[in-house]
Coordinates of C-alpha atoms in Angstrom, one line a residue:
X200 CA 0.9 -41.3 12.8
X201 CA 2.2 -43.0 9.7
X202 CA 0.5 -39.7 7.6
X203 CA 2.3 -37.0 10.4
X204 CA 6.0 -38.9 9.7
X205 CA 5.1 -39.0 6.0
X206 CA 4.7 -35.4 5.8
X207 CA 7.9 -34.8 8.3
X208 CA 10.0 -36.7 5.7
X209 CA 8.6 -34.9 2.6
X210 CA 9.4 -31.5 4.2
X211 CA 13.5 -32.6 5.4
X212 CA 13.6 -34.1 1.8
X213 CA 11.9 -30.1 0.4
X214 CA 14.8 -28.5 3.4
X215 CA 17.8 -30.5 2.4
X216 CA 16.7 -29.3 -1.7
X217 CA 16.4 -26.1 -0.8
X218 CA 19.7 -25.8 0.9
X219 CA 21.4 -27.0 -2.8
X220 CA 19.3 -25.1 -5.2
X221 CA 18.0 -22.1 -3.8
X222 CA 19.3 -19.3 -5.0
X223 CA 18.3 -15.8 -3.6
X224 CA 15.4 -17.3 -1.7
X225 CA 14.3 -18.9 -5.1
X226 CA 13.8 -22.9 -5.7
X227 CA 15.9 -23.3 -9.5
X228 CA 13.4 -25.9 -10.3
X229 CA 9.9 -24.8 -9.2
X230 CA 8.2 -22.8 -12.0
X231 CA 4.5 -23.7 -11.3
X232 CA 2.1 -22.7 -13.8
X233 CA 0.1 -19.3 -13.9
X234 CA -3.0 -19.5 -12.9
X235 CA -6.0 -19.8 -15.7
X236 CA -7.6 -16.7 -16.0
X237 CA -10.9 -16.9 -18.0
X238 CA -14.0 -15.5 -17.2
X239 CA -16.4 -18.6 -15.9
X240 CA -17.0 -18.7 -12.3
X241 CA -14.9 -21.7 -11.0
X242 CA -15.0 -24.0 -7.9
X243 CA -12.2 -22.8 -5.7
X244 CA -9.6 -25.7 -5.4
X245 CA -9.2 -28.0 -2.3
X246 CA -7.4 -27.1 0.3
X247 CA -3.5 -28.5 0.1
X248 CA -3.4 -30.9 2.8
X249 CA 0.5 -30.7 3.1
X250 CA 0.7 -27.0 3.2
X251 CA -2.7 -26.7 5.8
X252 CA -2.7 -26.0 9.0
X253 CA -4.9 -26.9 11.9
X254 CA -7.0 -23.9 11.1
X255 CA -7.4 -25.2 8.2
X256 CA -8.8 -28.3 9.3
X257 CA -11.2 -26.9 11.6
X258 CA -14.2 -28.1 9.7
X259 CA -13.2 -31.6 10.1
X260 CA -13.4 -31.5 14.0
X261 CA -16.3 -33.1 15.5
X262 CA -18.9 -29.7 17.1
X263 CA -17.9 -27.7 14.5
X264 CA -20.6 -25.1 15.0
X265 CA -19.6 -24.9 18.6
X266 CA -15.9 -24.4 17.6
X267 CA -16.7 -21.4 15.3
X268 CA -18.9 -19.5 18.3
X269 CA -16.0 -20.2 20.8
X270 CA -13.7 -18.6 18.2
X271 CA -16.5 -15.6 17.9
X272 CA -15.8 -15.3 21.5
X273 CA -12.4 -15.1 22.4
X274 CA -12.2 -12.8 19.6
X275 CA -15.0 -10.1 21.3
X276 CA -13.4 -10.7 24.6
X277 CA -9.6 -10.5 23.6
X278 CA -9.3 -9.0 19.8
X279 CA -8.9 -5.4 19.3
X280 CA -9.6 -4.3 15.8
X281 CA -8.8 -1.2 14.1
X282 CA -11.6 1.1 12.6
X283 CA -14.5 -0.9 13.8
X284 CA -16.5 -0.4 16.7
X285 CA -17.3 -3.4 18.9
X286 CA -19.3 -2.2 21.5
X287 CA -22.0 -4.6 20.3
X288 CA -19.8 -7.1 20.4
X289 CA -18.7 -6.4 23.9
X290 CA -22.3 -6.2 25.4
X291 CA -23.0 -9.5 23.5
X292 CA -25.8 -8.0 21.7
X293 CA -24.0 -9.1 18.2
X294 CA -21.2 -11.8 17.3
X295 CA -18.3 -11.2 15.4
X296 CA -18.7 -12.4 11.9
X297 CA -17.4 -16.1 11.5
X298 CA -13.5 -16.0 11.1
X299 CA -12.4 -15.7 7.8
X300 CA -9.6 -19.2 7.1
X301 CA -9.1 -19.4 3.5
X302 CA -8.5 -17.4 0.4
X303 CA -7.8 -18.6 -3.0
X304 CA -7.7 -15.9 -6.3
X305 CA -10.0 -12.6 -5.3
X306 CA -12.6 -14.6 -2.7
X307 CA -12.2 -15.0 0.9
X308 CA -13.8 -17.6 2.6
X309 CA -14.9 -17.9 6.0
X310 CA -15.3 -21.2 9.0
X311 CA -19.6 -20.5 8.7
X312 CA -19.2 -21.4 4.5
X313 CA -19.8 -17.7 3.4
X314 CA -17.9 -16.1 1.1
X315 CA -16.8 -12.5 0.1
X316 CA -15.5 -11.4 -3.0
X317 CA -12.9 -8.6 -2.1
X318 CA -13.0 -5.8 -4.2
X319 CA -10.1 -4.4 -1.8
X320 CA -7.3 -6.9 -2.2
X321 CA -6.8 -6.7 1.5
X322 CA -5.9 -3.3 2.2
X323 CA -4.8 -2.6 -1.3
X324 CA -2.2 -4.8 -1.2
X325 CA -3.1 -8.3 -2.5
X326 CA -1.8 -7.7 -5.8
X327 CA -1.2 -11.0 -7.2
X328 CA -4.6 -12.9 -5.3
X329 CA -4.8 -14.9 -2.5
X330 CA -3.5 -18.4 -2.7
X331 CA -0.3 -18.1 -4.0
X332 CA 1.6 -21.7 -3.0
X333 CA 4.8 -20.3 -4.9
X334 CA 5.5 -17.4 -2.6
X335 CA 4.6 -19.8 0.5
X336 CA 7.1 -22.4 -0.9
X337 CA 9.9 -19.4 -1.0
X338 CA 8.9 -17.7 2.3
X339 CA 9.3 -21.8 3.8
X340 CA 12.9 -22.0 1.8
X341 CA 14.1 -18.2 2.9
X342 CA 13.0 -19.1 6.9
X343 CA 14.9 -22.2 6.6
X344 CA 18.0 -20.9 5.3
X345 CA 18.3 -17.7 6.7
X346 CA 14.9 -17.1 9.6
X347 CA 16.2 -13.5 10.7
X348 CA 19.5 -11.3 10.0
X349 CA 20.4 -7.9 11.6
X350 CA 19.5 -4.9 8.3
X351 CA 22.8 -4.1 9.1
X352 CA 23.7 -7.1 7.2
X353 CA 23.7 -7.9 3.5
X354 CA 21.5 -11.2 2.8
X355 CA 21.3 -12.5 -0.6
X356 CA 17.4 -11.2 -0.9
X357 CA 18.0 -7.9 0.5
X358 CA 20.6 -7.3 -2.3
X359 CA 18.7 -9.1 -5.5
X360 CA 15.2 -7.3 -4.0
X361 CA 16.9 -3.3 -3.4
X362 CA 18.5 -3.9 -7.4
X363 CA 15.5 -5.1 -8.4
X364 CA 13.4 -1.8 -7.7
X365 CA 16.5 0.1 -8.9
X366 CA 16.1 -1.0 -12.3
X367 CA 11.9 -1.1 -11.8
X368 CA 12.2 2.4 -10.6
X369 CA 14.7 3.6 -14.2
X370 CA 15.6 6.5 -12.4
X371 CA 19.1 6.6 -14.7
X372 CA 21.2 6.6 -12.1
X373 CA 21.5 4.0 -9.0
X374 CA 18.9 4.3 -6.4
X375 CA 19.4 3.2 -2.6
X376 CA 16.3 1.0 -0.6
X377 CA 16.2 1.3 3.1
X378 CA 13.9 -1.3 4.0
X379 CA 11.7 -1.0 6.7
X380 CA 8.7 -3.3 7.7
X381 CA 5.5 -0.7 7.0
X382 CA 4.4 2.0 4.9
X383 CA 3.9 3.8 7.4
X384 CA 7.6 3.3 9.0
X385 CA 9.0 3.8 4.9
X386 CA 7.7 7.9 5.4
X387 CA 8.7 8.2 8.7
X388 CA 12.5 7.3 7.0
X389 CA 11.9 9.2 4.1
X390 CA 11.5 12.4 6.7
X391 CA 14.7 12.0 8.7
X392 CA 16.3 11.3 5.3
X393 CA 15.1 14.8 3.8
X394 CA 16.2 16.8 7.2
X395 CA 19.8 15.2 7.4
X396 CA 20.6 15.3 3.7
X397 CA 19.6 19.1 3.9
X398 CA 21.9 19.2 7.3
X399 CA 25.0 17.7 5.2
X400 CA 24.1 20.0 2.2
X401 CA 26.0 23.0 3.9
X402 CA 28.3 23.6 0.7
X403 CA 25.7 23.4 -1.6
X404 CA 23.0 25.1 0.9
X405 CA 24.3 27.4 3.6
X406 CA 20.4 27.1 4.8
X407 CA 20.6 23.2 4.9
X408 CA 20.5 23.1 8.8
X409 CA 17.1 25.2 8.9
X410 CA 15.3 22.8 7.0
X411 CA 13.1 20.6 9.0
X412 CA 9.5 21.3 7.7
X413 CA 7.7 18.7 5.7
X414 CA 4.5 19.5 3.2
X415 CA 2.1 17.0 2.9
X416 CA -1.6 17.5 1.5
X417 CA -5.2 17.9 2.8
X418 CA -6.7 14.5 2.8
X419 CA -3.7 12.6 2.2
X420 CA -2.8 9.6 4.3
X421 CA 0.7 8.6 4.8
X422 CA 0.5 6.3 8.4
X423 CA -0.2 5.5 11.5
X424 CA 3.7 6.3 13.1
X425 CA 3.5 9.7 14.7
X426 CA 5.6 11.2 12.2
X427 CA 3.7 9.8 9.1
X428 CA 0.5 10.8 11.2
X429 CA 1.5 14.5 11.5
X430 CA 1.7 14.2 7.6
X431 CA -1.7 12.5 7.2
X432 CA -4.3 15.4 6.5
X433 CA -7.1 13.4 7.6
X434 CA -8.6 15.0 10.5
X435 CA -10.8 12.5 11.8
X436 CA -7.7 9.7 11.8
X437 CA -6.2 12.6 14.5
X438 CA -8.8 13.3 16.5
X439 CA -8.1 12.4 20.1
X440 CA -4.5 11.7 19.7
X441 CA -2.9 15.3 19.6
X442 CA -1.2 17.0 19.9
X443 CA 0.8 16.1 16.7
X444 CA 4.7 16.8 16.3
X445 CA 5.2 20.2 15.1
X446 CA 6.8 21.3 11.8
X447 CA 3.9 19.6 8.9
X448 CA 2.2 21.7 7.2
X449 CA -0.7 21.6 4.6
X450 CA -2.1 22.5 1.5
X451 CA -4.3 21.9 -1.1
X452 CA -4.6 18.3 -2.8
X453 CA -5.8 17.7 -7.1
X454 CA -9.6 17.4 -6.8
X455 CA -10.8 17.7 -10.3
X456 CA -14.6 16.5 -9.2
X457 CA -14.8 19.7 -7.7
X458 CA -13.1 22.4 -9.1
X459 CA -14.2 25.0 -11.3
X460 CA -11.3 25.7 -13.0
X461 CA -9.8 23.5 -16.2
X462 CA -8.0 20.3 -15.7
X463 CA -4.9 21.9 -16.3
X464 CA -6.1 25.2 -14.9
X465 CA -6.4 23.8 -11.7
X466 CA -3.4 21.9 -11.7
X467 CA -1.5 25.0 -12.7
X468 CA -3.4 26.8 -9.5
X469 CA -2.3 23.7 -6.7
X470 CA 1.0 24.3 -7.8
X471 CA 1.3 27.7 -7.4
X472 CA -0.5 27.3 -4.0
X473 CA 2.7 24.9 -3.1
X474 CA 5.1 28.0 -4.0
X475 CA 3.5 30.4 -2.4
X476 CA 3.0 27.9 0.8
X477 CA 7.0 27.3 0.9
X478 CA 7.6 31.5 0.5
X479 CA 5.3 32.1 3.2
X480 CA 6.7 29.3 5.5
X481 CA 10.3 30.4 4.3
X482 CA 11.7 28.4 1.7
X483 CA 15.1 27.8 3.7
X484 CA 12.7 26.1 6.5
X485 CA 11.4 23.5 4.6
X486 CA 13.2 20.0 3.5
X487 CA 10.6 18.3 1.2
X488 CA 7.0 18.2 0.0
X489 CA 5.6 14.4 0.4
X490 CA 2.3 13.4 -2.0
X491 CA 0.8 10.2 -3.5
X492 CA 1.0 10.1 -7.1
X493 CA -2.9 9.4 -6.8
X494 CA -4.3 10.3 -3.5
X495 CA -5.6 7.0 -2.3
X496 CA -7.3 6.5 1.3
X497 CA -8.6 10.3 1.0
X498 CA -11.0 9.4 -2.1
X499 CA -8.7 8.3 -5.0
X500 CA -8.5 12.1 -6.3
X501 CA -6.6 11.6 -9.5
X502 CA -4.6 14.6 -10.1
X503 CA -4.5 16.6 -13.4
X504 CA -1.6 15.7 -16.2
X505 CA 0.1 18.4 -15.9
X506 CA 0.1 18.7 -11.7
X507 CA 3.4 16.5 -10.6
X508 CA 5.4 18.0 -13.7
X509 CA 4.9 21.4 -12.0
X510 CA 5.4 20.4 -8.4
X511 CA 8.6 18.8 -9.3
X512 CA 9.6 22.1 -10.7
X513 CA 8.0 24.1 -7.9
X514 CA 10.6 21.9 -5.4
X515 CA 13.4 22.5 -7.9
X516 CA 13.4 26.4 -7.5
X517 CA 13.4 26.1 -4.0
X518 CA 15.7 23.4 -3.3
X519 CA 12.9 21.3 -1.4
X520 CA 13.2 17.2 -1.6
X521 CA 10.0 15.3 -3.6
X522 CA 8.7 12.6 -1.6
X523 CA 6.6 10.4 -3.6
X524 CA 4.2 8.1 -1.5
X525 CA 3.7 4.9 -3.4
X526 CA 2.9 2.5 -0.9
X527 CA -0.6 2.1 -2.5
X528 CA 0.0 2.7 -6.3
X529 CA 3.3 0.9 -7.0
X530 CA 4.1 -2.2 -8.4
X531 CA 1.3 -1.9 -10.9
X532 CA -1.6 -1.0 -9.0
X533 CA -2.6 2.1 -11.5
X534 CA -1.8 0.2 -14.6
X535 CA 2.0 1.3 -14.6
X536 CA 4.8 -0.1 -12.5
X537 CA 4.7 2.8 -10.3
X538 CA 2.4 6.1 -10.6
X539 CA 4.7 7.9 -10.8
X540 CA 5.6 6.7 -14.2
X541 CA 2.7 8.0 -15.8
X542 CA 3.3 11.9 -15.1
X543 CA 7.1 11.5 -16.2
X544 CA 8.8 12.9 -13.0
X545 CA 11.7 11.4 -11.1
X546 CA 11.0 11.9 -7.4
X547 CA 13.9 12.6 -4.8
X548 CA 12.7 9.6 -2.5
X549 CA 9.9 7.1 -3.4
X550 CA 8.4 5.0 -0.4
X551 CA 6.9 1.3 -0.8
X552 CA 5.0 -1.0 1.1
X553 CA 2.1 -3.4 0.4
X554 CA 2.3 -4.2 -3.6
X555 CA 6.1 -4.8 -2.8
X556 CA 5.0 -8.3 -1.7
X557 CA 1.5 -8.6 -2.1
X558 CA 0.8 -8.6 1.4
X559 CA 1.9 -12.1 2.0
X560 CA 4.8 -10.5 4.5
X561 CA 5.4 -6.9 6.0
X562 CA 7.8 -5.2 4.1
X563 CA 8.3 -1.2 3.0
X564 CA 11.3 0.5 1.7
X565 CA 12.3 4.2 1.6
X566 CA 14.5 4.4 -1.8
X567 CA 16.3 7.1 -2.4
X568 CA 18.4 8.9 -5.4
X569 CA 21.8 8.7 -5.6
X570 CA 21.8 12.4 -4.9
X571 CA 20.4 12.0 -1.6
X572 CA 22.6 9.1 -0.7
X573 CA 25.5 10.6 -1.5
X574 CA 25.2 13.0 1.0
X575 CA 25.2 10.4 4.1
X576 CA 28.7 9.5 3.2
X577 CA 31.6 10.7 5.4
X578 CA 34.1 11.3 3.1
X579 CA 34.0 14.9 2.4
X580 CA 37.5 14.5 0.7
X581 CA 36.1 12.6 -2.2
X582 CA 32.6 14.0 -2.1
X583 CA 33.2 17.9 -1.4
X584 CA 36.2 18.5 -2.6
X585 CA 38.2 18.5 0.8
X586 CA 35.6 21.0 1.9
X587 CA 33.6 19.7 5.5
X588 CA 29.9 20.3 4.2
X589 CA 27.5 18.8 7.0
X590 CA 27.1 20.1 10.3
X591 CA 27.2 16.9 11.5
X592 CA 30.4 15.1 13.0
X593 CA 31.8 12.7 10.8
X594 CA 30.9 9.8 13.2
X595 CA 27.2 11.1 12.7
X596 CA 27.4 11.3 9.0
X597 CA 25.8 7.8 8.0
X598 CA 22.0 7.0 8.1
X599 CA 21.5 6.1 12.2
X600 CA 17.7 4.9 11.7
X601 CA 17.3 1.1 11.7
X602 CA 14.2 -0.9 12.1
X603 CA 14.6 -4.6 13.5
X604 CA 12.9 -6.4 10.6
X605 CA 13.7 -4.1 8.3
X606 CA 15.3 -6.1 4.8
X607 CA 13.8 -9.2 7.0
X608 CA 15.6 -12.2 4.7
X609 CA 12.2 -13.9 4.3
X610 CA 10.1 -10.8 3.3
X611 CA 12.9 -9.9 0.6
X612 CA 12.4 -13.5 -0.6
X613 CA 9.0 -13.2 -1.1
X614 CA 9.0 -9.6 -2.4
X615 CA 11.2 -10.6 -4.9
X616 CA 9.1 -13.5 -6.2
X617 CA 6.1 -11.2 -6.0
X618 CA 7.8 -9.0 -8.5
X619 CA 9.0 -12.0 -10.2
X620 CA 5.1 -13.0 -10.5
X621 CA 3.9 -9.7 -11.1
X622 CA 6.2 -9.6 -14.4
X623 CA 6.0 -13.3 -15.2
X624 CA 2.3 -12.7 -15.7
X625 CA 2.1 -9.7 -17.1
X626 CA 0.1 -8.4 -14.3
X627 CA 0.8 -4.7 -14.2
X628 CA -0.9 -4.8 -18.1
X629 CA -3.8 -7.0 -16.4
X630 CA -4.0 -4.3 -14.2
X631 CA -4.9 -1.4 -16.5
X632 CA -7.1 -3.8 -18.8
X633 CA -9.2 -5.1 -15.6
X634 CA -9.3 -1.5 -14.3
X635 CA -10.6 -0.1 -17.8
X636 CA -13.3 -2.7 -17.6
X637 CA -14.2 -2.6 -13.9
X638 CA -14.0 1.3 -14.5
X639 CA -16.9 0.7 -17.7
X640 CA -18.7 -1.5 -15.9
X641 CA -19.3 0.4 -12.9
X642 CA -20.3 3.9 -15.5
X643 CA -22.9 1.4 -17.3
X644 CA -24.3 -0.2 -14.2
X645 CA -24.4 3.6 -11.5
X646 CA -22.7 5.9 -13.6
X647 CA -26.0 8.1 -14.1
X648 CA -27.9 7.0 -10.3
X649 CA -28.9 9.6 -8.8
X650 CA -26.2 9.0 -5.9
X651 CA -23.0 8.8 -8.0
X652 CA -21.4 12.5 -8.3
X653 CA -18.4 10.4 -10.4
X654 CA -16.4 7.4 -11.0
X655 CA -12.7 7.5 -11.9
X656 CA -9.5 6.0 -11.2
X657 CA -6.5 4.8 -13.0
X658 CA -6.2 0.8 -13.4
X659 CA -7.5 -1.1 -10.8
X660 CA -7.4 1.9 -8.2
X661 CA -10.6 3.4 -8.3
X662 CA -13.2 5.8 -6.3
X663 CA -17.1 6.1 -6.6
X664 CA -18.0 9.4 -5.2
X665 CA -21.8 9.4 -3.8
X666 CA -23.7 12.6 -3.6
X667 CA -27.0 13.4 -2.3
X668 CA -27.5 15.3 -5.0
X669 CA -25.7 15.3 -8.5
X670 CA -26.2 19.0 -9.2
X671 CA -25.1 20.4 -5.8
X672 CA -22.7 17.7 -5.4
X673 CA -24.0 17.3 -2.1
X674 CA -22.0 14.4 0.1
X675 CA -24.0 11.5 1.4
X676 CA -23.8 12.0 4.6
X677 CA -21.8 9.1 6.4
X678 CA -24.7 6.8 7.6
X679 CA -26.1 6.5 4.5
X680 CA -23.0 5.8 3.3
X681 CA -21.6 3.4 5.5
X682 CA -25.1 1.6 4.9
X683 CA -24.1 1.0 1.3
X684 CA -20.9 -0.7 2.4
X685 CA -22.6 -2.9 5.0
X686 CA -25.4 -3.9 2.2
X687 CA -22.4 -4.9 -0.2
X688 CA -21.0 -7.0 2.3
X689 CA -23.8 -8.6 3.0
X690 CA -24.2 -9.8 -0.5
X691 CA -20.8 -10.8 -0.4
X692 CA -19.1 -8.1 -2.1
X693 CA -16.0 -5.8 0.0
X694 CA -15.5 -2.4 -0.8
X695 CA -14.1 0.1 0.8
X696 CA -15.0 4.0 1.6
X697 CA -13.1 6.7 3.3
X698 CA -14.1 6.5 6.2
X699 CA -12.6 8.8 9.2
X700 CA -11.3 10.9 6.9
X701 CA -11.9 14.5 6.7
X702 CA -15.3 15.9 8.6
X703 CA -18.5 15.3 5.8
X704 CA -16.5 14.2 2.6
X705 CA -16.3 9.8 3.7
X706 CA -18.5 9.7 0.7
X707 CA -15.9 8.0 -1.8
X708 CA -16.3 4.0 -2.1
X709 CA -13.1 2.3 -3.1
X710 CA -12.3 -0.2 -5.1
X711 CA -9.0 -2.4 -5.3
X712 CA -9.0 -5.6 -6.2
X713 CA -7.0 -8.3 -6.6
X714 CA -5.0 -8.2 -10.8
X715 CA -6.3 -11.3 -11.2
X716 CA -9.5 -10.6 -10.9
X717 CA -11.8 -11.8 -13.8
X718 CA -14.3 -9.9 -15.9
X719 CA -17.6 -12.1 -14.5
X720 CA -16.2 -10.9 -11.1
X721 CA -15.8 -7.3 -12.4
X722 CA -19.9 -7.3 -13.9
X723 CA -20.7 -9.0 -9.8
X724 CA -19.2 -5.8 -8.0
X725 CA -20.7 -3.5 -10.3
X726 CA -23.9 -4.9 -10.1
X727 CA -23.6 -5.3 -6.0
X728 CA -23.3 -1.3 -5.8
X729 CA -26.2 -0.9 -7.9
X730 CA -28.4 -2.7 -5.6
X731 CA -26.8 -1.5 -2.7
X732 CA -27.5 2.0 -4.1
X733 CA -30.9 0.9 -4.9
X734 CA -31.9 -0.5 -1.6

């Protein structure tokens, strides 16, 4: 009891501090120290008792075996869980695997005492590593101040996050965050933003009010919404749930592992596919072309230097918006801020999701160039010269999308401290040294089995191809690839693959770890896959 009042008082004393010194979601006087990142194996640190919670303290409960199989049941009975199959689970021929409670650094651990390194930072979002008490300490001082505010509203996060990624982004001019609260929900803004800036563009484009079409790519994934689903050219992800809203269309995506052609050669040839695509389709039909600077979930198929550069231009002559996906490669994830960065283009809209805060709350964002935003203004005076230019009404002119937690106050907070993190640490160059090395690594320890077509990736976003054959380029076939995965895991190592993707071709293992993941953890994954491979 004594202990319970103790802990009451310390976190009044921590609320009535905050309330003085926070400033933009941000204690003034809690700069905690970076974590030590050397390259011995180290005993994870206890658990903080203040910050616990009763999940935390399962272990101390008196049955505690009997505790974790009553938790492996309730969660076969009442959990639903995306991408896995749980029949077995459901017949009660097999249990869930014991809950995982705790994470600290690049390691998960779970209620049974196993533990996983994870080689996928989550969902490749776990940028800074599990465990992070700072961001917990704002997200506490941000729900305390301010738990929940309409987007329509300005809070003091919102504002300091959406400059933030303005001056990240160094677009040269100001750009304009709509926050949202996925990925998935950051395309599906960035696609009614292209269609109503085109149907305000009058003046400037008499075919404005035509454009409605959206390009995406073949295997590209761009979420789950139906919208960002449509754009997705994963047939497998669609199977079942068509049919899909009408007006996305496809074409080819940068696939050097398999191309005959040059690097730039075939770089050169997408492009030119893209132009000829929008002239067939009739360029006064389409609003904007959407990619991933690196296509991520379909294989990590890094494109060719010169492929962006020529896209861009490609858009340019035909008046079409560039949509750059980044909900997966920015905020360092490739070894640059965004990926877009390293191909020297300037999108006209750039989404964000997962890096934006690590994961440790749902936030995306749909940014936009000034350009675009200009033309959601309803002043036609000032902006087109006294000249009505949308086809809209004026009362219709602004941006009429919203999305309840979209800026959430808290989120922002913690986004903004990710960032803060992220630059404090120098993570993003952590990122492209710990890719280089996980990249070597992996090319000493499978780079010539008889299984690997190729590995390659940029920083510490990076795809193992597997073949059956390294001549033919045959694909493992799924089982035997999904086997690899499962063997991995068993040894306490989890990768991803590609799984549900396109028909045949889920033979690309992914890798995205946490940027503080240490070399000795590097030489463990590497080593895993060989095993698994050699199984």
């Amino acid at each position: 009891m004594r202990r319970a009042l103790a802990l009451r008082g310390r976190a009044a004393a921590a609320q009535r501090t905050a309330l003085k010194s926070t400033v933009a979601g941000r204690p003034t006087d809690f700069q905690p120290p970076a974590p030590a990142l050397s390259t011995a194996a180290a005993t994870p640190p206890p658990f903080n008792r203040e910050l616990s919670t009763a999940a935390h303290r399962l272990e101390e409960q008196p049955n505690f075996a009997s505790l974790i199989e009553d938790l492996q049941r309730k969660e076969a009975k009442h959990v639903w869980h995306p991408m896995t199959q749980q029949r077995s689970w459901s017949n009660d021929e097999a249990k869930p695997p014991a809950a995982v409670h705790y994470a600290h650094n690049s390691t998960l651990y779970s209620l049974d005492g196993s533990t996983k390194l994870d080689a996928m930072g989550g969902l490749w979002c776990v940028n800074v590593g599990y465990g992070r008490e700072e961001l917990a300490r704002v997200a506490y001082d941000a729900m305390v101040q301010l738990p929940f505010l309409s987007p329509s509203n300005g809070s003091i996060p919102q504002i300091e996050l959406a400059t933030k990624i303005s001056d990240l982004l160094d677009w040269g001019a100001p750009a304009h965050a709509y926050f949202t609260a996925s990925g998935s929900e950051a395309n599906e803004a960035a696609f009614k933003i292209a269609r109503q800036f085109h149907a305000a563009n009058v003046e400037q484009d008499p075919s404005g009010p035509l454009r409605y079409k959206i390009i995406s790519r073949h295997r590209a994934y761009h979420g789950n919404t139906a919208g960002a689903m449509a754009a997705t050219g994963q047939a497998e992800r669609k199977i079942g749930f068509g049919p899909q809203p009408p007006g996305y269309i496809k074409v080819g995506t940068p696939y050097p592992y398999r191309s005959r052609e040059s690097n730039e050669q075939h770089g050169s040839d997408l492009a030119a596919a893209l132009d000829e695509t929008i002239r067939m389709e009739g360029a006064e039909t389409v609003a904007a072309f959407i990619c991933e600077p690196i296509t991520s979930g379909g294989g990590v198929l890094v494109p060719p230097e010169n492929y962006l550069k020529e896209v861009r231009r490609v858009c340019d002559d035909h008046g079409v918006l560039l949509i750059l996906d980044e909900v997966v490669s920015g905020f360092g994830r490739t070894g640059a801020m965004f990926g877009h960065h390293h191909y020297g283009v300037t999108p006209d809209i750039v989404t964000l999701a997962k890096g934006l805060t690590s994961g440790y709350q749902p936030l995306g964002a749909c940014v936009v160039s000034d350009r675009v935003f200009a033309n959601f203004h309803d002043c036609p005076d000032k902006v087109h010269q006294g000249k009505v230019a949308s086809t809209l009404p004026p009362r219709l002119a602004h941006l009429r999308s919203i999305n309840t937690y979209g800026g959430h106050p808290v989120a922002c907070a913690v986004g903004l401290r990710n960032i803060e993190i992220v630059e404090r640490e120098g993570l993003v160059e952590r990122a492209a040294e710990m890719g280089a090395f996980l990249k070597k690594s992996l090319e000493e320890a499978i780079g010539s089995h008889r299984n690997v077509g190729e590995v390659r990736g940029r920083g510490l976003l990076i795809g193992v191809e597997l073949v059956a054959d390294r001549d033919s380029k045959t694909p493992l076939d799924d089982d035997a690839c999904g086997a690899v995965v499962r063997r991995c895991a068993d040894a306490g190592v989890v990768v991803g693959r590609n799984a549900s993707t396109v028909p045949g071709l889920g033979n690309v293992l992914i890798l995205a770890p946490p940027f503080v993941i240490e070399e000795h953890e590097c030489a463990r994954v590497a080593e895993t896959l060989r095993a698994a491979l050699d199984a």
